[in-house]
Coordinates of C-alpha atoms in Angstrom, one line a residue:
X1 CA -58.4 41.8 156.7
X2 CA -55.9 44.8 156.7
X3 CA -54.9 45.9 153.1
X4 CA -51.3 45.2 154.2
X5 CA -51.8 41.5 154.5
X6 CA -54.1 41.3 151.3
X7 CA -51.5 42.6 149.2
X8 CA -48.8 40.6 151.0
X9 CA -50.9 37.3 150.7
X10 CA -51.5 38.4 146.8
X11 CA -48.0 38.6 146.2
X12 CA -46.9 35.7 148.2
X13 CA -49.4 33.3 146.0
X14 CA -47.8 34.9 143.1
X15 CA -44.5 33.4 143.5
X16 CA -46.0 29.9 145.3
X17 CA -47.9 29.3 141.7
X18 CA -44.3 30.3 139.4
X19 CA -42.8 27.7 142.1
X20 CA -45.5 25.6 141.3
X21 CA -45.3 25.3 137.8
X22 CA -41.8 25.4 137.5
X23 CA -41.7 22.2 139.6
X24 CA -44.6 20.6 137.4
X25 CA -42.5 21.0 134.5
X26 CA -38.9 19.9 135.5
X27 CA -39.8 16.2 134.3
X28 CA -40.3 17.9 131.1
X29 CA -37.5 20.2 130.4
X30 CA -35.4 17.0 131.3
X31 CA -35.6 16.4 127.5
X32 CA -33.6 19.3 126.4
X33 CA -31.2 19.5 130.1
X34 CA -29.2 21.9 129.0
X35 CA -31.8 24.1 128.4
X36 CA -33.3 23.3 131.6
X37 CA -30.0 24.2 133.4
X38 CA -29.9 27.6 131.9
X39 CA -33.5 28.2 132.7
X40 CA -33.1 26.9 136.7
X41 CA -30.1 29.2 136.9
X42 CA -31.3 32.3 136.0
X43 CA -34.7 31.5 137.7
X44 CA -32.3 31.2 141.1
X45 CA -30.4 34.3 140.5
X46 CA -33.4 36.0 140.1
X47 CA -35.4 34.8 143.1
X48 CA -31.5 35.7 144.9
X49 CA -32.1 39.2 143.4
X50 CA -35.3 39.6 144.8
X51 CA -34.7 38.2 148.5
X52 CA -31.5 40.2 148.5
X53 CA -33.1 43.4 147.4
X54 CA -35.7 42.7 149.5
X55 CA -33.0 42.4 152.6
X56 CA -30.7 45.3 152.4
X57 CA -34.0 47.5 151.8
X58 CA -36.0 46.5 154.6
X59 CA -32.9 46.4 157.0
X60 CA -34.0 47.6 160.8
X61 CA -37.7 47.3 159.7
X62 CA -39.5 46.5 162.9
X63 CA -41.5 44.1 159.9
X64 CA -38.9 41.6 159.1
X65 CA -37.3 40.9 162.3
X66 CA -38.9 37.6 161.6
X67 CA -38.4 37.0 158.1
X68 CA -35.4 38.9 157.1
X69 CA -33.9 36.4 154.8
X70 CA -36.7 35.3 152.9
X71 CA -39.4 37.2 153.1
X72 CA -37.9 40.7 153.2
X73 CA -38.8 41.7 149.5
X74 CA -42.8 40.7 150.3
X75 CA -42.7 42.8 153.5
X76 CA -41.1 45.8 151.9
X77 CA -43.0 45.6 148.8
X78 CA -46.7 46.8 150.0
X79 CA -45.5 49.9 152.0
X80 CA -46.4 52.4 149.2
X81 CA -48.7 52.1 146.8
X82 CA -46.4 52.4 143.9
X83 CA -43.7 49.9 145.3
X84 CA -46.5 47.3 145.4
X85 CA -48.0 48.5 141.5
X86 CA -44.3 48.0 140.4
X87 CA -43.3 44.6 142.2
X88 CA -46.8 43.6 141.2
X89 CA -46.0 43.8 137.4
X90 CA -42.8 42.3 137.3
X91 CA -44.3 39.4 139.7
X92 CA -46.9 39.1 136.6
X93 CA -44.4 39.9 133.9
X94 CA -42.3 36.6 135.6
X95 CA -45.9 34.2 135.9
X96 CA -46.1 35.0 132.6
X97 CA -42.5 34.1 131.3
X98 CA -42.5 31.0 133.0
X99 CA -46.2 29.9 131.2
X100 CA -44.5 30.5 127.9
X101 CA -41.2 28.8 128.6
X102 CA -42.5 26.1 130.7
X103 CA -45.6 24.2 130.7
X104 CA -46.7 26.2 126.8
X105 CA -43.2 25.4 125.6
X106 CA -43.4 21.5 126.2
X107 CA -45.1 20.0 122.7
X108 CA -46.1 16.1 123.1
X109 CA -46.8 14.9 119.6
X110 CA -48.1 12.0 118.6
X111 CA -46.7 10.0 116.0
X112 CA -48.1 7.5 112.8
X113 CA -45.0 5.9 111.8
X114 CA -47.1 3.8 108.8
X115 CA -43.8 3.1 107.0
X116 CA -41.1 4.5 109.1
X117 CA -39.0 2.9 111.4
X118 CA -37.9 5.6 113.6
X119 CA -38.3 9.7 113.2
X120 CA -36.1 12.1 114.0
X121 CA -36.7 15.4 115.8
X122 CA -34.2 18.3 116.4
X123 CA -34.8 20.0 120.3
X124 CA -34.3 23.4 121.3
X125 CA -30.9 23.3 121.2
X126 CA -30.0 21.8 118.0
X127 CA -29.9 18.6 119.4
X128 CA -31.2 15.8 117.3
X129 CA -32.7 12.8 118.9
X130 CA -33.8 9.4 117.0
X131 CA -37.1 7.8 119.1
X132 CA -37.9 4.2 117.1
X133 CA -41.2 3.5 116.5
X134 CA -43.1 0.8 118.8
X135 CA -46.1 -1.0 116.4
X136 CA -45.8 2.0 114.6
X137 CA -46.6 4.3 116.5
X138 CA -43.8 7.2 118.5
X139 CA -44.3 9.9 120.7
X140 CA -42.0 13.0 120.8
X141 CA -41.6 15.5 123.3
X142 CA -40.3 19.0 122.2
X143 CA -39.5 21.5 124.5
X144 CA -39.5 25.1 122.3
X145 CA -39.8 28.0 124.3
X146 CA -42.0 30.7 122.9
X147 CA -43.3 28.6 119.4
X148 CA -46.3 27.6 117.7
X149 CA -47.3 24.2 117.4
X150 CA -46.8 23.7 113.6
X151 CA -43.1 25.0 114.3
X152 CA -42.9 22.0 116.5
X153 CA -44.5 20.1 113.7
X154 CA -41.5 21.2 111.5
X155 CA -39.1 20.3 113.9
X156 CA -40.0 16.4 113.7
X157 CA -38.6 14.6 110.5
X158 CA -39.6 10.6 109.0
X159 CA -36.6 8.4 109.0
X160 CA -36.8 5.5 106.6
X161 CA -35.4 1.8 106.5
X162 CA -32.3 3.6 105.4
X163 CA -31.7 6.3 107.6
X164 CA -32.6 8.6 104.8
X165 CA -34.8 11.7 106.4
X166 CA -38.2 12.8 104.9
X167 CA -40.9 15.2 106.1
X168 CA -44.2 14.5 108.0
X169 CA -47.3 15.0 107.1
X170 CA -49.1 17.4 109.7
X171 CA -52.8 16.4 110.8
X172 CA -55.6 17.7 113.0
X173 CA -53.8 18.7 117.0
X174 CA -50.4 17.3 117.6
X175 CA -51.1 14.6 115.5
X176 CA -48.2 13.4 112.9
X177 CA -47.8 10.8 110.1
X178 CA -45.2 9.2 108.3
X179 CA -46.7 8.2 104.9
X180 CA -44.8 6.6 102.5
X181 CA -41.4 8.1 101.6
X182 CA -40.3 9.6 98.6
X183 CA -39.1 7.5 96.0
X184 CA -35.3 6.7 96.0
X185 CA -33.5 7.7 93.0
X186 CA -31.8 4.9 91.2
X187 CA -28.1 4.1 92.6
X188 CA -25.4 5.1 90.3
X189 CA -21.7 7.2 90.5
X190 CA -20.6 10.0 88.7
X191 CA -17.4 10.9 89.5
X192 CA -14.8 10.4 92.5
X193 CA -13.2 13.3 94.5
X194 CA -10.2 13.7 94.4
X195 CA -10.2 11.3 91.1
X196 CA -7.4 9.7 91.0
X197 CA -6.6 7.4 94.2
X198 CA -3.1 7.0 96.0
X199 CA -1.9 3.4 96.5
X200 CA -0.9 2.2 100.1
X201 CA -2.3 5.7 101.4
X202 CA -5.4 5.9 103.4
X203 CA -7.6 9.0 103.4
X204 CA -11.2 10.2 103.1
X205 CA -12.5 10.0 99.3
X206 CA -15.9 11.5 98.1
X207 CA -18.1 9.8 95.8
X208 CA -20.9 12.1 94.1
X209 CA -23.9 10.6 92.4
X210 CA -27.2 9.6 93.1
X211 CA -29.4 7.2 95.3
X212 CA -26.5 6.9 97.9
X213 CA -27.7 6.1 101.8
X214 CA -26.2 4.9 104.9
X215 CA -26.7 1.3 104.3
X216 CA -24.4 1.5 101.2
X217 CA -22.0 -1.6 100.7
X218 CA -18.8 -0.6 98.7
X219 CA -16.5 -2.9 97.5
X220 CA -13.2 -2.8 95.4
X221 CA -11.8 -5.6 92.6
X222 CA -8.3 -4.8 94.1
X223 CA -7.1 -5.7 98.2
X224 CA -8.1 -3.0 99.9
X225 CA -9.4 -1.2 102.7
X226 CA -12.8 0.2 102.2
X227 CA -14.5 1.4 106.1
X228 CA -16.4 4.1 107.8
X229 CA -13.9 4.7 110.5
X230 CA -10.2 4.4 110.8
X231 CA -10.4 3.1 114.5
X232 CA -11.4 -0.3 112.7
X233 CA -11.7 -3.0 110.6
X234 CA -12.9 -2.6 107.1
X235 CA -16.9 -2.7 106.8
X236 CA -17.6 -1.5 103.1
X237 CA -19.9 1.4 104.7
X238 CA -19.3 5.5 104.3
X239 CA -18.6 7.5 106.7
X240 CA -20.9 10.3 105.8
X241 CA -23.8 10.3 103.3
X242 CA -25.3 13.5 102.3
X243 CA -29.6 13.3 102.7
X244 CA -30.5 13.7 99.6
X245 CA -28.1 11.1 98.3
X246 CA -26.1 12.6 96.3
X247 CA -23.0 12.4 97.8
X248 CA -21.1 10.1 100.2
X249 CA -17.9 10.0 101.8
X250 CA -15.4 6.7 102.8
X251 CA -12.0 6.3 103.7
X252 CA -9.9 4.0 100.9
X253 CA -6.8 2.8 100.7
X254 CA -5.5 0.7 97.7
X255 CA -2.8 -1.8 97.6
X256 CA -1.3 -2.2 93.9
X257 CA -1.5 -4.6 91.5
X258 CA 0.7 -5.5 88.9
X259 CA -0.4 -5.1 85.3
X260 CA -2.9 -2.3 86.3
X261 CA -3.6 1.0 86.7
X262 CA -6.8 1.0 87.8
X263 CA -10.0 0.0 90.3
X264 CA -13.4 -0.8 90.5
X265 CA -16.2 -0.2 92.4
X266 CA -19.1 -2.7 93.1
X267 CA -22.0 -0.4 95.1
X268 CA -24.8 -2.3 96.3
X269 CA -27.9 -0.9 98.9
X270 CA -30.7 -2.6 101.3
X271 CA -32.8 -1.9 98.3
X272 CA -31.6 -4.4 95.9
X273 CA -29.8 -1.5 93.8
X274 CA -26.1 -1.8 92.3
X275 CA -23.8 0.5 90.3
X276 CA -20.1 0.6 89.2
X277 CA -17.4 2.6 88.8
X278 CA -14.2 2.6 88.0
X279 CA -11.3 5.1 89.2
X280 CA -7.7 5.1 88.2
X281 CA -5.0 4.2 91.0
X282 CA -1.5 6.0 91.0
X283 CA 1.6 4.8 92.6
X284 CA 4.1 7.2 94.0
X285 CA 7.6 6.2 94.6
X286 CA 8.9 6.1 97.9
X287 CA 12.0 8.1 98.1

């Protein structure tokens, strides 16, 4: 076989096997599709690059009167000896970035949930996705282009019965467990931010202490409105709680009482734990 056609066929086989993986992988990067986008895009500009490179070169060549459009660049490529060395090395230099951003970048680990009823794992992208555990057991799919495997490790966090995050415990491959979280600190309030609350006026109040978690139940001695979200009715849950549970945040609105110049507050958690607080109300006139 000429040395023409080996090189051609070389080259051609080269960009059939990036088209091949790239096509194994799709159902992978689907996890992370914004990612995915970018990565299809510039992959298409660059194979446009090439083809129209490849075109305006080899324009009038008695060699591409048959493929002019598309296979202009692998025609042109093997007349010299140095085209072919440099168009081999980026052909290489472009298998190569697709093995480390595609099918290497694309971690499946396995998951022990033991006590955990979800975990929680943050993509690429920031992203952070929740996958619940099925008889405790979860599998995650990370896509995390040019990383080790323990920094996909890192990337997966426990979630326990009260949406409190906690690490995992790394084990042999891309095996994960969830072993039992960290003790919960005892439920109690310190203070209230700002600290003096504004009767018949709604707005977003902090409560700093300890032990606080998303399944918090707040209540109030006084009518009042006590919810996560304006958009609705009251339902005695924060808005926001901070992960290591020292702070959480709620909207409040108090209506006043006669005789009294202040509330109090009756906390209570999935985990049997109460507190109580109590936080002086302040009426403003209306003018």
């Amino acid at each position: 076989m000429p040395g023409f056609l080996v090189r051609q066929t070389l080259l051609a086989g080269l960009i059939v096997v990036n088209l091949l993986l790239l096509i194994l992988s799709i159902d992978w990067l689907l996890f992370e599709p914004i990612a995915a986008s970018l990565f299809l895009l510039l992959l298409v500009l660059a194979l446009l690059a090439i083809a129209v490179t490849g075109l305006l070169v080899t324009a009038g060549s008695r060699y591409t009167r048959p493929y002019r459009a598309v296979m202009g660049y692998l025609l042109w490529a093997p007349n010299r000896a140095s085209r072919f060395s440099a168009h081999f090395l980026g052909l290489l230099l472009l298998l190569a970035t697709l093995w480390l951003t595609v099918p290497r970048a694309i971690f499946r680990l396995e998951v022990n949930c033991q006590s955990a009823p979800a975990v929680s794992a943050a993509g690429f992208l920031g992203r952070i996705v929740r996958i619940p555990c099925a008889e405790q057991r979860a599998t995650v799919q990370l896509y995390q282009p040019f990383r080790t495997l323990d920094f996909a490790k890192d990337r997966v966090s426990c979630v326990d019965a009260a949406g409190a995050l906690y690490p995992a415990a790394s084990e042999i491959g891309p095996a994960i467990a969830c072993r039992n979280s960290p003790s919960r600190a005892t439920l109690r309030i310190d203070r209230l931010e700002p600290p003096v609350i504004e009767a018949n006026h709604i707005r977003r109040y902090r409560l700093h202490g300890a032990g606080l978690t998303k399944d918090l139940s707040i209540t109030l001695d006084a009518p009042s409105f006590v919810g996560s979200s304006l958009s609705r009715d009251s339902d005695q849950h924060p808005v926001e709680v901070d992960p290591n549970g020292q702070w959480a945040d709620v909207f409040l609105s108090v209506m006043p009482v006669a005789n009294r110049a202040q509330v109090s507050f009756q906390l209570a958690n999935e985990s049997n734990q109460t507190a109580a607080f109590t936080a002086p109300v302040q009426v403003t006139a209306l003018r």
